[in-house]
């Protein structure tokens, strides 16, 4: 299996890990709702538009600088490496991306978004549809923006 196919398979199977910014909290969830919390609504919408339009810079802008992703061929971290080794190769083979949030849970100052996604994967002339679940940990960054 080529590295690019492995990345897309990993995306389809483990998107929750790849979309999660690195953070932990000892507090338990206290509030769950399916309404997009106002403090992340703009960022959440912009991140979705980035994936749908294939804009790697728009996508990276909504991930924490300390994000770490585990890929089949190793760990990548930081904006530059995440962009070049995960986001850009994935965008080259992905189309028709759609994501729907199904819940938001507060954990301390963080918001955990859980939902479903679908996309079309095209490689070597072969097209297939992928779907699954994702989780994204939104954290307030030093500049006040969620990532």
Short mmCIF file of N, CA, C and O in Angstrom, two decimals:
data_model
loop_
_atom_site.label_atom_id
_atom_site.label_comp_id
_atom_site.label_asym_id
_atom_site.label_seq_id
_atom_site.Cartn_x
_atom_site.Cartn_y
_atom_site.Cartn_z
N UNK A 1 0.86 -1.17 0.00
CA UNK A 1 0.00 0.00 0.00
C UNK A 1 0.90 1.23 0.00
O UNK A 1 1.83 1.33 0.78
N UNK A 2 0.64 2.17 -0.90
CA UNK A 2 1.46 3.38 -0.96
C UNK A 2 1.20 4.24 0.27
O UNK A 2 0.19 4.12 0.94
N UNK A 3 2.15 5.15 0.52
CA UNK A 3 1.99 6.04 1.68
C UNK A 3 0.76 6.90 1.54
O UNK A 3 0.07 7.15 2.52
N UNK A 4 0.46 7.36 0.32
CA UNK A 4 -0.71 8.24 0.16
C UNK A 4 -2.00 7.48 0.39
O UNK A 4 -2.93 8.02 0.98
N UNK A 5 -2.09 6.25 -0.07
CA UNK A 5 -3.29 5.46 0.20
C UNK A 5 -3.40 5.20 1.69
O UNK A 5 -4.47 5.31 2.28
N UNK A 6 -2.28 4.87 2.33
CA UNK A 6 -2.30 4.61 3.76
C UNK A 6 -2.77 5.83 4.53
O UNK A 6 -3.52 5.72 5.48
N UNK A 7 -2.35 7.02 4.09
CA UNK A 7 -2.79 8.24 4.77
C UNK A 7 -4.30 8.40 4.65
O UNK A 7 -4.96 8.77 5.60
N UNK A 8 -4.84 8.17 3.46
CA UNK A 8 -6.28 8.34 3.29
C UNK A 8 -7.06 7.27 4.02
O UNK A 8 -8.12 7.54 4.54
N UNK A 9 -6.54 6.06 4.04
CA UNK A 9 -7.20 5.01 4.81
C UNK A 9 -7.17 5.39 6.28
O UNK A 9 -8.17 5.27 6.98
N UNK A 10 -6.03 5.88 6.75
CA UNK A 10 -5.95 6.32 8.13
C UNK A 10 -6.93 7.44 8.39
O UNK A 10 -7.60 7.45 9.41
N UNK A 11 -7.05 8.39 7.46
CA UNK A 11 -8.01 9.48 7.61
C UNK A 11 -9.41 8.92 7.76
O UNK A 11 -10.16 9.33 8.62
N UNK A 12 -9.76 7.96 6.94
CA UNK A 12 -11.11 7.41 6.98
C UNK A 12 -11.37 6.61 8.25
O UNK A 12 -12.48 6.57 8.74
N UNK A 13 -10.33 5.99 8.78
CA UNK A 13 -10.51 5.13 9.94
C UNK A 13 -10.28 5.86 11.26
O UNK A 13 -10.96 5.63 12.23
N UNK A 14 -9.31 6.78 11.27
CA UNK A 14 -8.95 7.39 12.55
C UNK A 14 -9.01 8.90 12.51
O UNK A 14 -8.24 9.57 13.19
N UNK A 15 -9.90 9.48 11.75
CA UNK A 15 -10.02 10.92 11.70
C UNK A 15 -10.15 11.55 13.08
O UNK A 15 -9.62 12.63 13.30
N UNK A 16 -10.79 10.88 14.04
CA UNK A 16 -10.88 11.49 15.37
C UNK A 16 -9.51 11.85 15.95
O UNK A 16 -9.35 12.90 16.55
N UNK A 17 -8.52 11.00 15.78
CA UNK A 17 -7.20 11.29 16.32
C UNK A 17 -6.53 12.40 15.56
O UNK A 17 -5.82 13.22 16.13
N UNK A 18 -6.72 12.45 14.26
CA UNK A 18 -6.04 13.44 13.45
C UNK A 18 -6.64 14.83 13.61
O UNK A 18 -5.95 15.82 13.43
N UNK A 19 -7.89 14.92 13.92
CA UNK A 19 -8.52 16.22 14.06
C UNK A 19 -8.45 16.76 15.47
O UNK A 19 -8.86 17.87 15.73
N UNK A 20 -7.91 15.99 16.37
CA UNK A 20 -7.87 16.42 17.77
C UNK A 20 -6.62 17.22 18.05
O UNK A 20 -5.53 16.77 17.78
N UNK A 21 -6.79 18.40 18.56
CA UNK A 21 -5.64 19.16 19.05
C UNK A 21 -5.15 18.49 20.32
O UNK A 21 -5.92 17.86 21.03
N UNK A 22 -3.88 18.63 20.62
CA UNK A 22 -3.32 17.95 21.78
C UNK A 22 -3.69 18.68 23.07
O UNK A 22 -3.37 19.84 23.23
N UNK A 23 -4.37 17.98 23.94
CA UNK A 23 -4.71 18.55 25.24
C UNK A 23 -5.30 17.47 26.13
O UNK A 23 -5.82 16.48 25.65
N UNK A 24 -5.19 17.70 27.41
CA UNK A 24 -5.85 16.81 28.36
C UNK A 24 -6.51 17.66 29.43
O UNK A 24 -6.15 18.79 29.66
N UNK A 25 -7.49 17.09 30.07
CA UNK A 25 -8.15 17.78 31.17
C UNK A 25 -8.62 16.73 32.16
O UNK A 25 -9.06 15.66 31.77
N UNK A 26 -8.54 17.06 33.43
CA UNK A 26 -9.01 16.14 34.45
C UNK A 26 -10.48 16.35 34.78
O UNK A 26 -11.04 15.59 35.55
N UNK A 27 -11.10 17.38 34.21
CA UNK A 27 -12.50 17.65 34.50
C UNK A 27 -13.39 16.76 33.62
O UNK A 27 -13.09 16.48 32.48
N UNK A 28 -14.49 16.35 34.16
CA UNK A 28 -15.45 15.53 33.42
C UNK A 28 -16.38 16.44 32.63
O UNK A 28 -16.56 17.60 32.95
N UNK A 29 -16.98 15.90 31.59
CA UNK A 29 -17.92 16.66 30.78
C UNK A 29 -19.08 17.13 31.63
O UNK A 29 -19.57 16.41 32.48
N UNK A 30 -19.50 18.37 31.38
CA UNK A 30 -20.57 18.91 32.20
C UNK A 30 -21.77 19.36 31.39
O UNK A 30 -22.83 19.59 31.94
N UNK A 31 -21.62 19.51 30.06
CA UNK A 31 -22.70 20.08 29.26
C UNK A 31 -22.63 19.49 27.86
O UNK A 31 -21.59 19.54 27.22
N UNK A 32 -23.70 18.92 27.37
CA UNK A 32 -23.74 18.38 26.01
C UNK A 32 -24.93 18.96 25.28
O UNK A 32 -26.03 19.02 25.81
N UNK A 33 -24.71 19.38 24.03
CA UNK A 33 -25.77 19.97 23.23
C UNK A 33 -25.45 19.78 21.76
O UNK A 33 -24.30 19.54 21.40
N UNK A 34 -26.43 19.87 20.86
CA UNK A 34 -26.15 19.79 19.44
C UNK A 34 -26.16 21.16 18.78
O UNK A 34 -26.01 21.27 17.59
N UNK A 35 -26.32 22.21 19.55
CA UNK A 35 -26.20 23.57 19.04
C UNK A 35 -24.73 23.96 19.06
O UNK A 35 -24.05 23.76 20.07
N UNK A 36 -24.22 24.51 17.96
CA UNK A 36 -22.82 24.91 17.91
C UNK A 36 -22.59 26.03 18.93
O UNK A 36 -23.24 27.07 18.87
N UNK A 37 -21.67 25.81 19.87
CA UNK A 37 -21.39 26.85 20.85
C UNK A 37 -20.90 28.13 20.16
O UNK A 37 -20.09 28.07 19.23
N UNK A 38 -21.38 29.27 20.61
CA UNK A 38 -21.07 30.54 19.95
C UNK A 38 -19.58 30.82 19.89
O UNK A 38 -19.10 31.39 18.90
N UNK A 39 -18.82 30.40 20.89
CA UNK A 39 -17.39 30.72 20.91
C UNK A 39 -16.58 29.96 19.87
O UNK A 39 -15.44 30.33 19.59
N UNK A 40 -17.14 28.92 19.25
CA UNK A 40 -16.40 28.21 18.20
C UNK A 40 -17.12 28.23 16.86
O UNK A 40 -16.59 27.72 15.88
N UNK A 41 -18.31 28.81 16.78
CA UNK A 41 -19.12 28.75 15.56
C UNK A 41 -18.38 29.25 14.33
O UNK A 41 -18.38 28.61 13.28
N UNK A 42 -17.72 30.39 14.42
CA UNK A 42 -17.02 30.96 13.27
C UNK A 42 -15.85 30.08 12.86
O UNK A 42 -15.66 29.78 11.68
N UNK A 43 -15.05 29.64 13.83
CA UNK A 43 -13.89 28.79 13.53
C UNK A 43 -14.32 27.44 12.97
O UNK A 43 -13.72 26.92 12.02
N UNK A 44 -15.38 26.87 13.53
CA UNK A 44 -15.86 25.57 13.07
C UNK A 44 -16.33 25.66 11.62
O UNK A 44 -16.01 24.81 10.80
N UNK A 45 -17.05 26.70 11.29
CA UNK A 45 -17.54 26.90 9.93
C UNK A 45 -16.37 27.13 8.97
O UNK A 45 -16.35 26.59 7.86
N UNK A 46 -15.38 27.91 9.37
CA UNK A 46 -14.22 28.19 8.52
C UNK A 46 -13.38 26.93 8.30
O UNK A 46 -12.88 26.70 7.19
N UNK A 47 -13.23 26.09 9.31
CA UNK A 47 -12.50 24.84 9.15
C UNK A 47 -13.20 23.93 8.16
O UNK A 47 -12.57 23.37 7.26
N UNK A 48 -14.50 23.80 8.26
CA UNK A 48 -15.27 22.99 7.33
C UNK A 48 -15.13 23.53 5.90
O UNK A 48 -14.89 22.77 4.96
N UNK A 49 -15.22 24.86 5.73
CA UNK A 49 -15.05 25.45 4.40
C UNK A 49 -13.65 25.18 3.85
O UNK A 49 -13.47 24.96 2.66
N UNK A 50 -12.64 25.19 4.72
CA UNK A 50 -11.28 24.89 4.29
C UNK A 50 -11.16 23.49 3.71
O UNK A 50 -10.58 23.29 2.64
N UNK A 51 -11.73 22.50 4.41
CA UNK A 51 -11.70 21.12 3.89
C UNK A 51 -12.51 21.02 2.60
O UNK A 51 -12.09 20.35 1.66
N UNK A 52 -13.66 21.66 2.55
CA UNK A 52 -14.51 21.56 1.36
C UNK A 52 -13.89 22.23 0.14
O UNK A 52 -14.08 21.77 -0.98
N UNK A 53 -13.17 23.32 0.35
CA UNK A 53 -12.58 24.05 -0.77
C UNK A 53 -11.16 23.61 -1.11
O UNK A 53 -10.60 24.04 -2.11
N UNK A 54 -10.58 22.74 -0.29
CA UNK A 54 -9.23 22.28 -0.55
C UNK A 54 -8.16 23.30 -0.20
O UNK A 54 -7.07 23.28 -0.76
N UNK A 55 -8.44 24.18 0.75
CA UNK A 55 -7.52 25.25 1.13
C UNK A 55 -6.70 24.81 2.35
O UNK A 55 -7.15 24.92 3.49
N UNK A 56 -5.48 24.33 2.09
CA UNK A 56 -4.63 23.83 3.17
C UNK A 56 -4.32 24.89 4.21
O UNK A 56 -4.30 24.60 5.41
N UNK A 57 -4.07 26.12 3.78
CA UNK A 57 -3.76 27.19 4.74
C UNK A 57 -4.94 27.46 5.67
O UNK A 57 -4.75 27.69 6.87
N UNK A 58 -6.15 27.46 5.12
CA UNK A 58 -7.34 27.69 5.95
C UNK A 58 -7.53 26.56 6.95
O UNK A 58 -7.97 26.79 8.07
N UNK A 59 -7.20 25.35 6.55
CA UNK A 59 -7.31 24.20 7.45
C UNK A 59 -6.31 24.32 8.58
O UNK A 59 -6.66 24.24 9.77
N UNK A 60 -5.05 24.51 8.24
CA UNK A 60 -3.98 24.58 9.24
C UNK A 60 -4.22 25.71 10.24
O UNK A 60 -3.90 25.57 11.42
N UNK A 61 -4.80 26.79 9.78
CA UNK A 61 -5.05 27.93 10.67
C UNK A 61 -5.95 27.56 11.83
O UNK A 61 -5.95 28.24 12.86
N UNK A 62 -6.69 26.47 11.71
CA UNK A 62 -7.63 26.08 12.76
C UNK A 62 -7.16 24.89 13.59
O UNK A 62 -7.95 24.28 14.31
N UNK A 63 -5.87 24.58 13.49
CA UNK A 63 -5.28 23.55 14.35
C UNK A 63 -4.28 24.20 15.29
O UNK A 63 -3.57 25.13 14.91
N UNK A 64 -4.21 23.71 16.50
CA UNK A 64 -3.27 24.24 17.48
C UNK A 64 -1.84 24.01 16.99
O UNK A 64 -1.55 22.99 16.36
N UNK A 65 -0.95 24.96 17.26
CA UNK A 65 0.43 24.82 16.82
C UNK A 65 1.12 23.57 17.35
O UNK A 65 2.04 23.06 16.73
N UNK A 66 0.66 23.04 18.48
CA UNK A 66 1.30 21.86 19.08
C UNK A 66 0.59 20.56 18.71
O UNK A 66 0.84 19.53 19.32
N UNK A 67 -0.26 20.58 17.69
CA UNK A 67 -0.98 19.38 17.29
C UNK A 67 0.00 18.28 16.88
O UNK A 67 1.01 18.54 16.24
N UNK A 68 -0.32 17.05 17.25
CA UNK A 68 0.46 15.87 16.86
C UNK A 68 -0.49 14.89 16.21
O UNK A 68 -1.58 14.64 16.72
N UNK A 69 -0.09 14.33 15.08
CA UNK A 69 -0.89 13.31 14.40
C UNK A 69 -0.05 12.06 14.22
O UNK A 69 1.12 12.13 13.85
N UNK A 70 -0.67 10.91 14.47
CA UNK A 70 -0.02 9.62 14.25
C UNK A 70 -0.45 9.11 12.89
O UNK A 70 -1.63 8.85 12.66
N UNK A 71 0.49 8.95 11.96
CA UNK A 71 0.22 8.44 10.62
C UNK A 71 0.87 7.07 10.48
O UNK A 71 1.73 6.70 11.28
N UNK A 72 0.49 6.30 9.46
CA UNK A 72 1.06 4.96 9.31
C UNK A 72 2.59 4.94 9.24
O UNK A 72 3.21 4.00 9.69
N UNK A 73 3.17 6.00 8.67
CA UNK A 73 4.62 6.02 8.53
C UNK A 73 5.31 6.91 9.55
O UNK A 73 6.46 7.29 9.38
N UNK A 74 4.63 7.23 10.63
CA UNK A 74 5.26 7.98 11.70
C UNK A 74 4.42 9.13 12.24
O UNK A 74 3.31 9.37 11.80
N UNK A 75 4.99 9.81 13.19
CA UNK A 75 4.33 10.93 13.87
C UNK A 75 4.72 12.22 13.18
O UNK A 75 5.88 12.42 12.83
N UNK A 76 3.74 13.10 13.01
CA UNK A 76 3.99 14.44 12.50
C UNK A 76 3.44 15.44 13.49
O UNK A 76 2.44 15.18 14.16
N UNK A 77 4.12 16.58 13.59
CA UNK A 77 3.67 17.59 14.55
C UNK A 77 4.00 18.98 14.04
O UNK A 77 4.88 19.17 13.21
N UNK A 78 3.26 19.93 14.54
CA UNK A 78 3.46 21.31 14.15
C UNK A 78 2.81 21.62 12.81
O UNK A 78 2.58 20.73 11.99
N UNK A 79 2.52 22.88 12.61
CA UNK A 79 1.79 23.28 11.40
C UNK A 79 2.48 22.88 10.10
O UNK A 79 1.83 22.35 9.19
N UNK A 80 3.78 23.13 9.96
CA UNK A 80 4.47 22.86 8.69
C UNK A 80 4.43 21.38 8.33
O UNK A 80 4.11 21.00 7.20
N UNK A 81 4.76 20.55 9.28
CA UNK A 81 4.79 19.11 9.01
C UNK A 81 3.39 18.54 8.82
O UNK A 81 3.16 17.71 7.94
N UNK A 82 2.43 18.97 9.63
CA UNK A 82 1.05 18.50 9.47
C UNK A 82 0.54 18.88 8.08
O UNK A 82 -0.09 18.09 7.38
N UNK A 83 0.84 20.11 7.66
CA UNK A 83 0.40 20.59 6.34
C UNK A 83 1.02 19.76 5.22
O UNK A 83 0.32 19.26 4.34
N UNK A 84 2.33 19.60 5.25
CA UNK A 84 3.03 18.95 4.12
C UNK A 84 2.86 17.44 4.09
O UNK A 84 2.86 16.84 3.01
N UNK A 85 2.70 16.81 5.24
CA UNK A 85 2.66 15.35 5.27
C UNK A 85 1.28 14.75 5.50
O UNK A 85 1.12 13.54 5.36
N UNK A 86 0.29 15.57 5.85
CA UNK A 86 -1.06 15.04 6.02
C UNK A 86 -2.09 15.82 5.21
O UNK A 86 -2.75 15.27 4.33
N UNK A 87 -2.23 17.11 5.46
CA UNK A 87 -3.31 17.88 4.86
C UNK A 87 -3.17 17.96 3.33
O UNK A 87 -4.10 17.62 2.60
N UNK A 88 -2.02 18.40 2.82
CA UNK A 88 -1.86 18.56 1.37
C UNK A 88 -2.01 17.23 0.62
O UNK A 88 -2.76 17.17 -0.36
N UNK A 89 -1.34 16.15 1.04
CA UNK A 89 -1.54 14.88 0.33
C UNK A 89 -2.99 14.38 0.38
O UNK A 89 -3.50 13.81 -0.58
N UNK A 90 -3.67 14.60 1.50
CA UNK A 90 -5.06 14.17 1.62
C UNK A 90 -5.96 14.97 0.70
O UNK A 90 -6.81 14.42 -0.01
N UNK A 91 -5.77 16.29 0.68
CA UNK A 91 -6.59 17.15 -0.18
C UNK A 91 -6.43 16.78 -1.65
O UNK A 91 -7.38 16.91 -2.43
N UNK A 92 -5.25 16.31 -2.05
CA UNK A 92 -5.00 15.95 -3.44
C UNK A 92 -5.86 14.78 -3.90
O UNK A 92 -6.12 14.62 -5.10
N UNK A 93 -6.34 13.98 -2.97
CA UNK A 93 -7.13 12.79 -3.32
C UNK A 93 -8.56 12.84 -2.82
O UNK A 93 -9.33 11.92 -3.06
N UNK A 94 -8.94 13.89 -2.12
CA UNK A 94 -10.25 13.95 -1.47
C UNK A 94 -11.12 15.00 -2.12
O UNK A 94 -10.66 16.07 -2.48
N UNK A 95 -12.41 14.68 -2.27
CA UNK A 95 -13.39 15.65 -2.75
C UNK A 95 -14.72 15.39 -2.06
O UNK A 95 -14.89 14.40 -1.37
N UNK A 96 -15.64 16.32 -2.26
CA UNK A 96 -16.99 16.19 -1.70
C UNK A 96 -16.99 15.97 -0.20
O UNK A 96 -17.79 15.19 0.34
N UNK A 97 -16.12 16.69 0.50
CA UNK A 97 -16.04 16.53 1.95
C UNK A 97 -17.26 17.16 2.61
O UNK A 97 -17.69 18.25 2.29
N UNK A 98 -17.82 16.43 3.55
CA UNK A 98 -18.95 16.92 4.33
C UNK A 98 -18.78 16.44 5.76
O UNK A 98 -18.35 15.30 5.99
N UNK A 99 -19.08 17.31 6.71
CA UNK A 99 -19.04 16.93 8.12
C UNK A 99 -20.25 17.50 8.82
O UNK A 99 -20.67 18.62 8.53
N UNK A 100 -20.80 16.71 9.72
CA UNK A 100 -21.97 17.13 10.49
C UNK A 100 -21.71 16.88 11.96
O UNK A 100 -21.50 15.73 12.36
N UNK A 101 -21.71 17.94 12.74
CA UNK A 101 -21.53 17.79 14.18
C UNK A 101 -22.78 17.14 14.77
O UNK A 101 -23.90 17.49 14.41
N UNK A 102 -22.57 16.20 15.69
CA UNK A 102 -23.70 15.54 16.35
C UNK A 102 -23.76 15.86 17.84
O UNK A 102 -24.79 15.68 18.46
N UNK A 103 -22.65 16.33 18.40
CA UNK A 103 -22.68 16.74 19.81
C UNK A 103 -21.49 17.65 20.12
O UNK A 103 -20.47 17.62 19.45
N UNK A 104 -21.68 18.43 21.16
CA UNK A 104 -20.62 19.28 21.71
C UNK A 104 -20.63 19.04 23.21
O UNK A 104 -21.68 19.11 23.84
N UNK A 105 -19.46 18.77 23.76
CA UNK A 105 -19.34 18.52 25.18
C UNK A 105 -18.28 19.45 25.76
O UNK A 105 -17.20 19.56 25.20
N UNK A 106 -18.63 20.11 26.83
CA UNK A 106 -17.65 20.97 27.50
C UNK A 106 -16.82 20.12 28.45
O UNK A 106 -17.34 19.31 29.20
N UNK A 107 -15.52 20.34 28.39
CA UNK A 107 -14.58 19.67 29.29
C UNK A 107 -13.64 20.76 29.79
O UNK A 107 -12.71 21.16 29.09
N UNK A 108 -13.91 21.27 30.97
CA UNK A 108 -13.16 22.42 31.45
C UNK A 108 -13.41 23.60 30.53
O UNK A 108 -14.55 23.93 30.24
N UNK A 109 -12.35 24.22 30.04
CA UNK A 109 -12.47 25.33 29.09
C UNK A 109 -12.50 24.86 27.65
O UNK A 109 -12.61 25.68 26.73
N UNK A 110 -12.34 23.57 27.40
CA UNK A 110 -12.34 23.02 26.05
C UNK A 110 -13.74 22.60 25.64
O UNK A 110 -14.60 22.35 26.47
N UNK A 111 -13.94 22.51 24.32
CA UNK A 111 -15.19 22.00 23.77
C UNK A 111 -14.83 20.84 22.86
O UNK A 111 -14.01 20.99 21.94
N UNK A 112 -15.42 19.70 23.11
CA UNK A 112 -15.20 18.52 22.28
C UNK A 112 -16.35 18.42 21.29
O UNK A 112 -17.51 18.27 21.69
N UNK A 113 -16.04 18.51 20.02
CA UNK A 113 -17.03 18.36 18.95
C UNK A 113 -16.93 16.93 18.41
O UNK A 113 -15.85 16.46 18.10
N UNK A 114 -18.05 16.25 18.32
CA UNK A 114 -18.11 14.90 17.75
C UNK A 114 -19.11 14.95 16.61
O UNK A 114 -20.12 15.65 16.68
N UNK A 115 -18.82 14.21 15.56
CA UNK A 115 -19.74 14.20 14.43
C UNK A 115 -19.42 13.11 13.43
O UNK A 115 -18.64 12.20 13.71
N UNK A 116 -20.03 13.23 12.28
CA UNK A 116 -19.81 12.28 11.20
C UNK A 116 -19.26 13.02 9.99
O UNK A 116 -19.48 14.22 9.83
N UNK A 117 -18.56 12.30 9.13
CA UNK A 117 -18.01 12.89 7.92
C UNK A 117 -18.15 11.92 6.75
O UNK A 117 -18.28 10.70 6.95
N UNK A 118 -18.14 12.47 5.56
CA UNK A 118 -18.08 11.68 4.33
C UNK A 118 -17.17 12.42 3.35
O UNK A 118 -17.02 13.65 3.43
N UNK A 119 -16.54 11.68 2.46
CA UNK A 119 -15.78 12.28 1.38
C UNK A 119 -15.57 11.24 0.29
O UNK A 119 -15.76 10.05 0.51
N UNK A 120 -15.17 11.71 -0.88
CA UNK A 120 -14.84 10.84 -2.00
C UNK A 120 -13.33 10.80 -2.13
O UNK A 120 -12.68 11.83 -2.15
N UNK A 121 -12.78 9.61 -2.23
CA UNK A 121 -11.35 9.38 -2.36
C UNK A 121 -11.06 8.91 -3.78
O UNK A 121 -11.68 7.96 -4.25
N UNK A 122 -10.16 9.60 -4.46
CA UNK A 122 -9.79 9.22 -5.82
C UNK A 122 -8.28 9.06 -5.89
O UNK A 122 -7.54 9.98 -5.57
N UNK A 123 -7.85 7.86 -6.32
CA UNK A 123 -6.43 7.60 -6.49
C UNK A 123 -6.23 6.56 -7.57
O UNK A 123 -6.96 5.55 -7.61
N UNK A 124 -5.28 6.82 -8.46
CA UNK A 124 -4.97 5.91 -9.57
C UNK A 124 -6.22 5.58 -10.38
O UNK A 124 -6.43 4.45 -10.80
N UNK A 125 -7.07 6.59 -10.59
CA UNK A 125 -8.27 6.40 -11.39
C UNK A 125 -9.41 5.68 -10.69
O UNK A 125 -10.47 5.50 -11.26
N UNK A 126 -9.20 5.26 -9.46
CA UNK A 126 -10.23 4.55 -8.70
C UNK A 126 -10.87 5.51 -7.70
O UNK A 126 -10.17 6.24 -7.00
N UNK A 127 -12.18 5.48 -7.64
CA UNK A 127 -12.92 6.36 -6.73
C UNK A 127 -13.72 5.51 -5.75
O UNK A 127 -14.33 4.51 -6.13
N UNK A 128 -13.70 5.93 -4.50
CA UNK A 128 -14.52 5.27 -3.49
C UNK A 128 -15.01 6.31 -2.51
O UNK A 128 -14.44 7.39 -2.39
N UNK A 129 -16.08 5.98 -1.83
CA UNK A 129 -16.64 6.87 -0.82
C UNK A 129 -16.19 6.40 0.55
O UNK A 129 -16.10 5.20 0.81
N UNK A 130 -15.92 7.36 1.41
CA UNK A 130 -15.50 7.05 2.78
C UNK A 130 -16.41 7.79 3.74
O UNK A 130 -16.92 8.87 3.44
N UNK A 131 -16.62 7.21 4.90
CA UNK A 131 -17.42 7.88 5.94
C UNK A 131 -16.97 7.38 7.29
O UNK A 131 -16.33 6.33 7.40
N UNK A 132 -17.28 8.14 8.30
CA UNK A 132 -16.92 7.73 9.64
C UNK A 132 -17.29 8.79 10.64
O UNK A 132 -18.10 9.68 10.36
N UNK A 133 -16.69 8.69 11.80
CA UNK A 133 -16.94 9.63 12.88
C UNK A 133 -15.65 10.40 13.17
O UNK A 133 -14.56 9.91 12.90
N UNK A 134 -15.81 11.59 13.70
CA UNK A 134 -14.65 12.39 14.08
C UNK A 134 -14.87 13.00 15.45
O UNK A 134 -15.98 13.07 15.96
N UNK A 135 -13.76 13.45 16.02
CA UNK A 135 -13.79 14.24 17.25
C UNK A 135 -12.77 15.35 17.10
O UNK A 135 -11.70 15.13 16.53
N UNK A 136 -13.12 16.51 17.56
CA UNK A 136 -12.20 17.67 17.49
C UNK A 136 -12.26 18.37 18.84
O UNK A 136 -13.32 18.73 19.31
N UNK A 137 -11.10 18.54 19.43
CA UNK A 137 -11.00 19.27 20.71
C UNK A 137 -10.68 20.72 20.39
O UNK A 137 -9.60 21.03 19.91
N UNK A 138 -11.64 21.58 20.65
CA UNK A 138 -11.44 23.02 20.46
C UNK A 138 -10.87 23.59 21.75
O UNK A 138 -11.45 23.41 22.82
N UNK A 139 -9.73 24.29 21.62
CA UNK A 139 -9.09 24.91 22.78
C UNK A 139 -8.87 26.39 22.49
O UNK A 139 -8.51 26.76 21.37
N UNK A 140 -9.03 27.20 23.50
CA UNK A 140 -8.72 28.63 23.34
C UNK A 140 -7.21 28.79 23.30
O UNK A 140 -6.49 28.32 24.16
N UNK A 141 -6.73 29.45 22.25
CA UNK A 141 -5.31 29.68 22.05
C UNK A 141 -4.89 30.98 22.73
O UNK A 141 -5.73 31.78 23.15
N UNK A 142 -3.58 31.22 22.84
CA UNK A 142 -3.11 32.46 23.50
C UNK A 142 -3.69 33.74 22.90
O UNK A 142 -3.90 34.72 23.64
N UNK A 143 -4.00 33.73 21.61
CA UNK A 143 -4.58 34.93 20.98
C UNK A 143 -6.10 35.02 21.21
O UNK A 143 -6.75 35.94 20.75
N UNK A 144 -6.66 34.04 21.93
CA UNK A 144 -8.08 34.04 22.24
C UNK A 144 -8.94 33.26 21.26
O UNK A 144 -10.10 32.97 21.54
N UNK A 145 -8.39 32.92 20.10
CA UNK A 145 -9.16 32.18 19.09
C UNK A 145 -9.20 30.70 19.43
O UNK A 145 -8.23 30.16 19.98
N UNK A 146 -10.27 30.03 19.08
CA UNK A 146 -10.33 28.58 19.29
C UNK A 146 -9.57 27.85 18.19
O UNK A 146 -9.54 28.29 17.04
N UNK A 147 -8.92 26.77 18.53
CA UNK A 147 -8.24 25.91 17.54
C UNK A 147 -8.35 24.48 18.02
O UNK A 147 -8.60 24.21 19.17
#
